Amino acid sequence: MKDTFLVSGGNRLSGNVKVYGAKNSVLKLMAAALLAEGTTTLRNCPEILDVPLMQRVLEGLGCEVHIDGGTVTITTPHQLRSDADFDAVRQFRASVCVLGPLTSRCGRAVVALPGGDAIGSRPLDMHQSGLEQLGATTRIEHGCVVTDAQSLHGATISLDFPSVGATENILTAAVLAQGRTVLNNAAREPEIVDLCDMLNSMGAHIEGAGTSTITIDGVEKLHPTEHSVIGDRIVAGTWAYAAAMTRGDITVAGINPRHLHLALEKLKNAGAEVETFTTGFRVRMNHRPYAVDYQTLPFPGFPTDLQPMAIGIAAIAEGTSIITENVFENRFRFVDEMQRLGADASVDGHHVVIRGQEQLSSTAVWSSDIRAGAGLVLAALVAEGTTEIHGVHHIDRGYPRFVEDLRSLGADIQRISHPD
Ligand code: UD1
C-alpha cells in the first residue's frame, strides 16, 4: 500500500502517550536469540513493520518465530542455516546484525548488503575489521557480506568511530569466542546496554556496557532467556518535540528519561518546561520556542535520529539556529522538504542554518526515511493548511500506532490508503 498522511496544522497536542520497545533494540535482540538453542521470549516489542521483516530473516535461517502483540518468541534450532534470505535482508539495514551471531554459531555467514534508509553510504568496514580481528575472514561477494571462521578468539579491538552496528556485531561474535575481547571506543547507546543485559542473562560475561570500553570473556555456550525491550527513546523524543512545537503539554510513559537527557535539556533551552519521572517525562510549552543550536553525536550526544525534529523546532523558533550533523552524511536531504513547507534553511556542508519563521505553510512532501518522515509530520502539525505526506511506509517502520496516538493527543491527521 502506498499510503499517505493528510495533516491539518494548528492544533495544540496534549495528553498522555506510552512508548513501546525500541526499534533499534528489538531487532538486535531478536538476532541475539540465534546465539542459543531453544526458545527465547522478548516482551515489550513494538508493533512495527521491521519486526515481521526480522521474523522472515530468522525463519529463513531455520528458527520458528511467533509474534503475539508485544511478545515475540524465537525458537532456535541446534543447526542454523548460515545464508540469510536475500530479499528480506535487503529491505532493512538492521538485518546486518545477524552477521555476528551467525559467524559465531555457524562459523560462516552470508548476508546481503543491507538496504534501509537513504541517509548516507553506511559502509560495513568496521563490522568486517572487528570480525577479522576475532579470527574470521570476511569479503564482499555478489552483493553479500560473507564471513568464514574456523574458530573465533578474543582480541583487543579499537573502533575508529563508536559505531552502534559494529559494536553489536563484535559483541555477538565475541560472546562465544575463546578468551577475552576488549572493545575500545565502543558505542555507548542505551540499546547496547540492553543487548548486553540480554546476553548476560543468556550466560555471557560482559562488563562495561554503556562505557567506551567493553570487556567480553567468551563462554562455550549460551542459553535462551526472557527479556523486556527498553523503551524507544527516539519515539519518546519525537513526542517531546511535538509538545514543544505545538505549544502543547504531553506526558510520555515507558521511557527512562536519562536516555534522552540532552534532547530534553535542549527543549528547556528552547523555553519548554520539562519534568522527569522514573519511567517517563512531561513537556509543556506555552510560547514560541527560542532558537537553539544542535550538534548530533554518538550517545550521550544529541541523537542523529532526532535531528529532523531539531530542524522542525528550529524552523518555527524565534531567532536563528545552526544544526550540525556529525553522524550521517546525507541526512540533510530532508531539508529540501522542509523548505517546501516554508522553512528558511540553507545547507553548508554538514551544517544547516535555519532562520525561524512565525508560521510554516502546507504542501505535498516526501518522507525519505523513518525519522525524516516523523519530522515532516511534526512540521505539518504547525503548518497553515493541509499537508500531504508521501512515503509514509518509512514512518510505519519505526512508529507504532503513530496516527492513532497523534489523534488521541488532538492532532488532525488521517491515513489515506491507496492500493498499489
Ligand atoms: C544505528 C541506528 C540508527 C542510528 C545510528 C546512530 C539501528 C538499526 N540503527 O545505525 O537509527 O541513527 O545507529 O546512532 O540501530 N560507519 C562506517 N563503517 C562501519 C559502520 C558505520 O563508516 O563499518 C559509519 C556510518 O556510515 C555512519 C556512522 O559510522 O556514518 C555511524 O553508524 P552506526 O553507528 O554504525 O549506525 P548504525 O548501526 O548503522
Coordinates of C-alpha atoms and ligand atoms in Angstrom, one line a residue:
M1 CA 0.0 0.0 0.0
K2 CA 1.3 3.4 -0.9
D3 CA -0.4 5.3 2.0
T4 CA -0.2 9.0 2.6
F5 CA -1.0 11.1 5.6
L6 CA -3.1 14.3 5.5
V7 CA -2.2 16.6 8.3
S8 CA -4.1 19.8 9.1
G9 CA -1.9 22.1 11.2
G10 CA -2.7 24.4 14.1
N11 CA -3.9 22.0 16.8
R12 CA -2.2 22.0 20.2
L13 CA -1.2 18.5 21.3
S14 CA -2.0 17.5 24.9
G15 CA -2.5 14.3 26.9
N16 CA -0.7 11.1 27.7
V17 CA 1.1 8.7 25.4
K18 CA 3.0 5.4 26.0
V19 CA 6.1 4.3 24.1
Y20 CA 6.8 0.7 23.3
G21 CA 10.1 -1.1 22.9
A22 CA 12.9 0.5 20.9
K23 CA 13.1 -0.5 17.2
N24 CA 16.9 -0.1 17.4
S25 CA 16.9 -2.6 20.3
V26 CA 14.3 -5.2 19.4
L27 CA 15.8 -6.2 16.1
K28 CA 19.3 -6.8 17.6
L29 CA 17.7 -8.8 20.5
M30 CA 15.9 -10.9 18.0
A31 CA 19.2 -11.6 16.2
A32 CA 20.9 -12.4 19.6
A33 CA 18.3 -15.2 20.1
L34 CA 20.3 -17.0 17.3
L35 CA 23.1 -17.5 19.8
A36 CA 21.3 -20.1 22.0
E37 CA 19.4 -23.2 21.0
G38 CA 15.9 -23.2 22.5
T39 CA 13.1 -20.7 23.0
T40 CA 13.8 -17.0 23.8
T41 CA 11.0 -14.7 24.7
L42 CA 11.1 -11.0 24.1
R43 CA 8.5 -8.7 25.7
N44 CA 7.5 -5.0 25.1
C45 CA 8.3 -5.4 21.4
P46 CA 6.9 -2.6 19.2
E47 CA 4.3 -3.5 16.5
I48 CA 6.3 -2.0 13.6
L49 CA 7.0 -3.4 10.1
D50 CA 10.6 -4.2 10.8
V51 CA 9.7 -6.9 13.4
P52 CA 7.9 -9.2 10.9
L53 CA 10.7 -8.5 8.5
M54 CA 13.2 -9.7 11.0
Q55 CA 10.9 -12.7 11.7
R56 CA 11.3 -13.6 8.0
V57 CA 15.1 -13.3 8.2
L58 CA 15.2 -15.6 11.3
E59 CA 12.8 -18.1 9.8
G60 CA 14.9 -18.3 6.7
L61 CA 17.8 -19.3 9.0
G62 CA 15.8 -22.1 10.5
C63 CA 14.1 -20.5 13.6
E64 CA 10.5 -20.6 14.5
V65 CA 9.2 -17.2 15.3
H66 CA 5.8 -16.2 16.8
I67 CA 4.6 -12.6 17.2
D68 CA 1.7 -12.1 19.6
G69 CA 1.2 -8.4 20.2
G70 CA 4.2 -7.2 22.1
T71 CA 5.6 -10.6 22.7
V72 CA 8.0 -12.3 20.3
T73 CA 9.1 -15.9 20.8
I74 CA 12.0 -17.3 18.8
T75 CA 12.9 -21.0 18.8
T76 CA 16.4 -21.5 17.6
P77 CA 17.5 -25.0 16.3
H78 CA 20.8 -26.7 17.0
Q79 CA 21.8 -26.4 13.4
L80 CA 21.2 -23.0 11.8
R81 CA 21.4 -22.1 8.1
S82 CA 24.1 -19.5 7.5
D83 CA 22.6 -17.8 4.4
A84 CA 20.2 -15.0 5.3
D85 CA 17.2 -14.6 3.0
F86 CA 18.3 -12.1 0.3
D87 CA 15.0 -10.3 -0.2
A88 CA 14.2 -10.0 3.5
V89 CA 17.6 -8.7 4.4
R90 CA 17.8 -6.2 1.6
Q91 CA 14.7 -4.4 2.9
F92 CA 16.1 -3.1 6.1
R93 CA 19.5 -2.1 7.4
A94 CA 19.3 -3.6 10.8
S95 CA 19.3 -7.1 9.4
V96 CA 23.1 -6.9 9.2
C97 CA 23.0 -7.6 12.9
V98 CA 22.7 -11.4 12.2
L99 CA 26.3 -11.3 11.0
G100 CA 27.9 -11.6 14.4
P101 CA 25.6 -14.3 15.8
L102 CA 25.9 -16.4 12.5
T103 CA 29.6 -16.1 12.4
S104 CA 30.0 -17.3 16.0
R105 CA 27.3 -20.0 15.9
C106 CA 27.9 -21.4 12.3
G107 CA 31.4 -20.4 11.5
R108 CA 30.0 -18.8 8.4
A109 CA 27.6 -16.1 7.4
V110 CA 26.2 -14.9 4.1
V111 CA 24.2 -11.7 4.5
A112 CA 23.1 -9.5 1.6
L113 CA 24.4 -5.9 1.8
P114 CA 21.6 -4.2 3.6
G115 CA 19.1 -1.7 2.2
G116 CA 17.3 0.7 4.5
D117 CA 17.2 4.5 4.8
A118 CA 18.5 7.0 2.3
I119 CA 20.7 8.8 4.9
G120 CA 24.3 8.0 3.7
S121 CA 26.6 5.4 2.3
R122 CA 26.7 3.4 5.6
P123 CA 29.7 1.1 4.9
L124 CA 30.4 -2.1 6.9
D125 CA 34.2 -1.8 7.1
M126 CA 34.3 -1.6 10.9
H127 CA 32.0 -4.6 11.2
Q128 CA 34.3 -6.6 8.9
S129 CA 37.5 -5.4 10.6
G130 CA 36.2 -6.3 14.0
L131 CA 35.2 -9.8 13.0
E132 CA 38.5 -10.3 11.2
Q133 CA 40.4 -9.3 14.4
L134 CA 38.4 -12.1 16.2
G135 CA 39.7 -14.6 13.6
A136 CA 37.1 -14.6 10.8
T137 CA 37.8 -13.8 7.2
T138 CA 35.3 -11.5 5.5
R139 CA 34.7 -10.4 2.0
I140 CA 32.0 -8.8 -0.2
E141 CA 30.8 -11.1 -2.9
H142 CA 27.9 -10.8 -5.3
G143 CA 26.3 -8.1 -3.1
C144 CA 26.7 -10.1 0.1
V145 CA 29.0 -9.9 3.1
V146 CA 30.5 -13.3 3.6
T147 CA 32.3 -14.4 6.7
D148 CA 34.2 -17.6 7.4
A149 CA 35.7 -18.7 10.8
Q150 CA 37.2 -22.0 11.9
S151 CA 37.0 -20.6 15.4
L152 CA 36.9 -17.2 17.0
H153 CA 39.4 -15.9 19.6
G154 CA 39.4 -12.9 21.8
A155 CA 41.2 -9.7 20.7
T156 CA 41.8 -6.1 21.6
I157 CA 39.8 -4.1 19.1
S158 CA 39.7 -0.3 18.8
L159 CA 37.0 1.2 16.7
D160 CA 37.7 4.3 14.6
F161 CA 34.2 5.6 15.5
P162 CA 31.8 4.3 18.1
S163 CA 29.6 2.6 15.5
V164 CA 26.4 1.1 17.0
G165 CA 26.1 -1.7 14.5
A166 CA 29.8 -2.7 14.6
T167 CA 29.8 -2.7 18.4
E168 CA 26.8 -5.1 18.3
N169 CA 28.2 -7.5 15.7
I170 CA 31.5 -7.6 17.6
L171 CA 29.7 -8.3 20.9
T172 CA 27.6 -11.0 19.5
A173 CA 30.6 -12.7 17.9
A174 CA 32.9 -12.3 20.9
V175 CA 30.5 -13.8 23.4
L176 CA 31.2 -17.3 22.1
A177 CA 34.9 -16.7 21.1
Q178 CA 37.7 -18.3 23.1
G179 CA 39.3 -15.9 25.6
R180 CA 38.9 -12.2 26.4
T181 CA 37.9 -9.4 23.9
V182 CA 38.4 -5.8 24.9
L183 CA 36.5 -3.4 22.7
N184 CA 37.7 0.2 22.8
N185 CA 35.8 3.2 21.6
A186 CA 32.6 1.1 21.8
A187 CA 29.2 2.7 21.2
R188 CA 27.5 3.7 24.5
E189 CA 23.9 3.9 23.3
P190 CA 21.2 2.5 25.7
E191 CA 20.4 -0.1 23.1
I192 CA 23.9 -1.5 23.5
V193 CA 23.3 -1.8 27.3
D194 CA 20.0 -3.5 26.6
L195 CA 21.8 -6.0 24.3
C196 CA 24.5 -6.7 26.8
D197 CA 21.9 -7.2 29.6
M198 CA 20.1 -9.8 27.5
L199 CA 23.4 -11.5 26.5
N200 CA 24.5 -11.6 30.2
S201 CA 21.1 -13.1 31.1
M202 CA 21.9 -15.8 28.5
G203 CA 25.1 -16.7 30.3
A204 CA 27.6 -14.3 28.6
H205 CA 30.3 -12.5 30.6
I206 CA 30.2 -8.8 29.5
E207 CA 31.4 -5.9 31.6
G208 CA 31.5 -2.2 30.8
A209 CA 28.4 -1.8 28.7
G210 CA 27.4 1.8 28.5
T211 CA 31.1 2.9 28.7
S212 CA 33.6 3.2 25.9
T213 CA 35.5 0.0 26.9
I214 CA 33.5 -3.2 26.9
T215 CA 35.2 -6.4 28.1
I216 CA 33.8 -9.8 26.9
D217 CA 35.0 -13.1 28.3
G218 CA 33.9 -15.7 25.8
V219 CA 31.9 -18.7 27.0
E220 CA 31.3 -22.0 25.3
K221 CA 27.5 -21.9 25.2
L222 CA 24.6 -19.5 25.8
H223 CA 21.1 -20.5 26.9
P224 CA 17.8 -18.9 25.9
T225 CA 16.2 -16.2 28.1
E226 CA 13.3 -13.9 28.7
H227 CA 13.9 -10.2 28.2
S228 CA 11.9 -7.0 28.1
V229 CA 13.0 -4.5 25.4
I230 CA 13.8 -0.9 26.7
G231 CA 11.5 1.9 25.6
D232 CA 12.1 3.7 22.4
R233 CA 14.0 7.0 23.2
I234 CA 13.6 8.3 19.6
V235 CA 9.8 7.8 19.6
A236 CA 9.7 9.4 23.1
G237 CA 11.9 12.3 21.8
T238 CA 9.5 12.8 18.9
W239 CA 6.6 13.2 21.3
A240 CA 8.7 15.7 23.4
Y241 CA 9.4 17.8 20.3
A242 CA 5.8 17.6 19.2
A243 CA 4.7 19.0 22.6
A244 CA 7.2 21.9 22.3
M245 CA 6.4 22.7 18.7
T246 CA 2.6 22.7 19.1
R247 CA 2.8 24.7 22.3
G248 CA 1.2 21.6 23.9
D249 CA 1.5 19.5 27.0
I250 CA 2.4 15.8 26.6
T251 CA 3.3 13.2 29.3
V252 CA 5.2 10.3 27.9
A253 CA 5.4 6.9 29.7
G254 CA 7.6 3.9 29.1
I255 CA 10.9 5.5 28.8
N256 CA 13.9 6.2 31.0
P257 CA 14.4 10.0 30.7
R258 CA 18.2 9.6 31.2
H259 CA 18.2 8.1 27.7
L260 CA 17.0 11.5 26.4
H261 CA 18.9 13.8 28.7
L262 CA 20.4 16.1 26.2
A263 CA 17.4 16.2 23.9
L264 CA 15.2 17.3 26.9
E265 CA 17.9 19.9 28.0
K266 CA 17.7 21.4 24.6
L267 CA 13.9 21.7 24.9
K268 CA 14.5 23.5 28.2
N269 CA 16.8 25.9 26.4
A270 CA 14.1 26.5 23.9
G271 CA 11.8 27.6 26.7
A272 CA 9.8 24.4 27.5
E273 CA 9.0 23.2 31.0
V274 CA 10.3 19.6 31.4
E275 CA 9.5 17.3 34.3
T276 CA 11.1 13.9 34.5
F277 CA 9.8 10.8 36.4
T278 CA 11.4 7.3 36.8
T279 CA 9.8 5.9 33.7
G280 CA 8.7 9.0 31.8
F281 CA 8.6 12.8 31.4
R282 CA 6.2 15.7 30.7
V283 CA 7.0 18.5 28.3
R284 CA 4.9 21.7 28.3
M285 CA 5.4 24.8 26.2
N286 CA 3.2 28.0 26.2
H287 CA 5.1 30.3 23.8
R288 CA 7.0 30.3 20.6
P289 CA 10.2 28.3 21.0
Y290 CA 13.6 30.1 21.2
A291 CA 16.3 29.2 18.7
V292 CA 18.8 26.6 19.9
D293 CA 21.9 25.1 18.2
Y294 CA 22.3 21.4 17.9
Q295 CA 25.2 19.0 17.1
T296 CA 24.4 15.4 16.5
L297 CA 26.9 13.0 18.1
P298 CA 27.0 9.4 19.3
F299 CA 25.3 8.8 22.7
P300 CA 25.3 10.7 25.1
G301 CA 25.3 13.4 22.5
F302 CA 22.2 14.6 20.7
P303 CA 20.9 11.7 18.6
T304 CA 21.1 11.9 14.9
D305 CA 17.7 10.2 14.7
L306 CA 16.2 13.3 16.4
Q307 CA 17.9 15.8 14.0
P308 CA 14.8 16.2 11.8
M309 CA 12.9 17.1 15.0
A310 CA 15.6 19.7 15.9
I311 CA 15.2 21.1 12.4
G312 CA 11.5 21.2 12.8
I313 CA 11.6 23.2 16.0
A314 CA 14.3 25.5 14.7
A315 CA 12.1 26.2 11.6
I316 CA 9.5 27.9 13.8
A317 CA 11.8 29.3 16.6
E318 CA 12.4 32.9 17.4
G319 CA 15.9 33.5 16.1
T320 CA 18.5 31.6 14.1
S321 CA 19.7 28.1 14.8
I322 CA 22.7 26.1 13.5
I323 CA 22.3 22.4 13.3
T324 CA 25.4 20.3 12.6
E325 CA 25.2 16.6 11.5
N326 CA 28.2 14.6 12.6
V327 CA 27.0 11.0 12.2
F328 CA 25.4 10.5 8.7
E329 CA 26.5 12.3 5.6
N330 CA 23.2 12.6 3.7
R331 CA 20.8 13.3 6.4
F332 CA 20.1 16.9 5.2
R333 CA 18.1 15.6 2.1
F334 CA 15.1 16.2 4.4
V335 CA 15.9 20.0 4.4
D336 CA 14.6 20.3 0.9
E337 CA 11.2 19.0 2.0
M338 CA 11.2 21.4 5.0
Q339 CA 11.9 24.3 2.6
R340 CA 8.8 23.3 0.7
L341 CA 6.9 23.7 3.9
G342 CA 8.3 27.3 4.1
A343 CA 11.3 26.7 6.4
D344 CA 14.1 29.3 5.8
A345 CA 17.1 26.8 5.8
S346 CA 20.4 26.8 4.0
V347 CA 22.7 23.8 4.0
D348 CA 26.5 24.3 4.1
G349 CA 28.4 21.0 4.2
H350 CA 27.3 19.3 7.3
H351 CA 25.7 22.4 8.8
V352 CA 22.3 23.9 8.3
V353 CA 21.4 27.4 9.2
I354 CA 17.8 28.0 10.0
R355 CA 16.1 31.3 10.5
G356 CA 12.9 30.6 12.4
Q357 CA 9.5 31.6 10.8
E358 CA 6.3 32.5 12.6
Q359 CA 4.4 30.1 10.5
L360 CA 5.1 27.2 8.1
S361 CA 2.8 26.6 5.1
S362 CA 1.4 23.3 3.8
T363 CA 2.1 21.4 0.5
A364 CA 2.8 17.9 -0.6
V365 CA 6.1 16.4 0.8
W366 CA 8.0 13.2 0.6
S367 CA 9.4 11.3 3.5
S368 CA 12.7 9.6 2.6
D369 CA 13.5 7.8 5.8
I370 CA 11.8 7.0 9.1
R371 CA 12.9 9.9 11.1
A372 CA 12.6 12.5 8.3
G373 CA 9.1 11.3 7.9
A374 CA 8.3 11.8 11.5
G375 CA 10.0 15.3 11.3
L376 CA 7.7 16.2 8.4
V377 CA 4.6 15.2 10.4
L378 CA 5.7 17.5 13.2
A379 CA 6.3 20.3 10.8
A380 CA 2.9 19.7 9.2
L381 CA 1.3 19.9 12.7
V382 CA 2.4 23.6 12.9
A383 CA 1.9 24.5 9.2
E384 CA -1.1 26.5 8.0
G385 CA -3.5 24.4 5.9
T386 CA -3.3 20.7 5.0
T387 CA 0.0 18.9 4.2
E388 CA 0.1 15.7 2.2
I389 CA 2.9 13.4 3.3
H390 CA 4.0 10.7 0.9
G391 CA 6.3 7.7 1.6
V392 CA 4.7 7.0 5.0
H393 CA 5.7 3.3 4.8
H394 CA 9.1 4.6 6.1
I395 CA 7.3 6.1 9.2
D396 CA 5.5 2.8 9.7
R397 CA 8.9 1.0 10.1
G398 CA 9.6 2.9 13.3
Y399 CA 6.5 4.4 14.8
P400 CA 3.8 2.0 16.1
R401 CA 0.3 3.5 16.3
F402 CA 1.6 6.9 15.2
V403 CA -1.6 8.2 13.6
E404 CA -3.8 6.8 16.5
D405 CA -1.6 8.3 19.1
L406 CA -1.4 11.6 17.3
R407 CA -5.2 11.7 17.1
S408 CA -5.6 10.9 20.7
L409 CA -3.4 13.9 21.5
G410 CA -5.6 16.2 19.4
A411 CA -3.8 16.2 16.1
D412 CA -5.9 16.4 12.8
I413 CA -4.2 13.6 10.9
Q414 CA -5.7 10.9 8.6
R415 CA -4.1 8.0 6.8
I416 CA -5.3 7.7 3.2
S417 CA -4.7 4.1 1.8
H418 CA -4.0 3.7 -1.9
P419 CA -3.9 0.2 -3.4
D420 CA -0.5 -0.4 -5.2
Ligands
UD1_1 C1 22.2 2.8 14.3 C2 20.7 3.0 14.3 C3 20.4 4.3 13.6 C4 21.2 5.5 14.3 C5 22.7 5.1 14.3 C6 23.5 6.2 15.0 C7 19.8 0.8 14.1 C8 19.1 -0.2 13.4 N1 20.1 2.0 13.6 O1 22.6 2.7 12.9 O2 19.0 4.6 13.8 O3 21.0 6.6 13.5 O4 22.9 3.9 14.9 O5 23.0 6.3 16.3 O6 20.2 0.6 15.3 N2 30.1 3.5 9.7 C9 31.3 3.2 8.9 N3 31.7 1.9 8.9 C10 31.1 0.9 9.5 C11 29.9 1.2 10.3 C12 29.5 2.5 10.4 O7 31.8 4.1 8.3 O8 31.5 -0.2 9.4 C13 29.7 4.9 9.8 C14 28.3 5.1 9.2 O9 28.3 5.3 7.8 C15 27.8 6.3 9.9 C16 28.5 6.2 11.3 O10 29.5 5.3 11.1 O11 28.3 7.5 9.3 C17 27.5 5.7 12.4 O12 27.0 4.5 12.0 P1 26.5 3.4 13.1 O13 26.7 3.9 14.5 O14 27.1 2.1 12.7 O15 24.9 3.3 12.8 P2 24.0 2.1 12.5 O16 24.4 1.0 13.5 O17 24.0 1.8 11.1

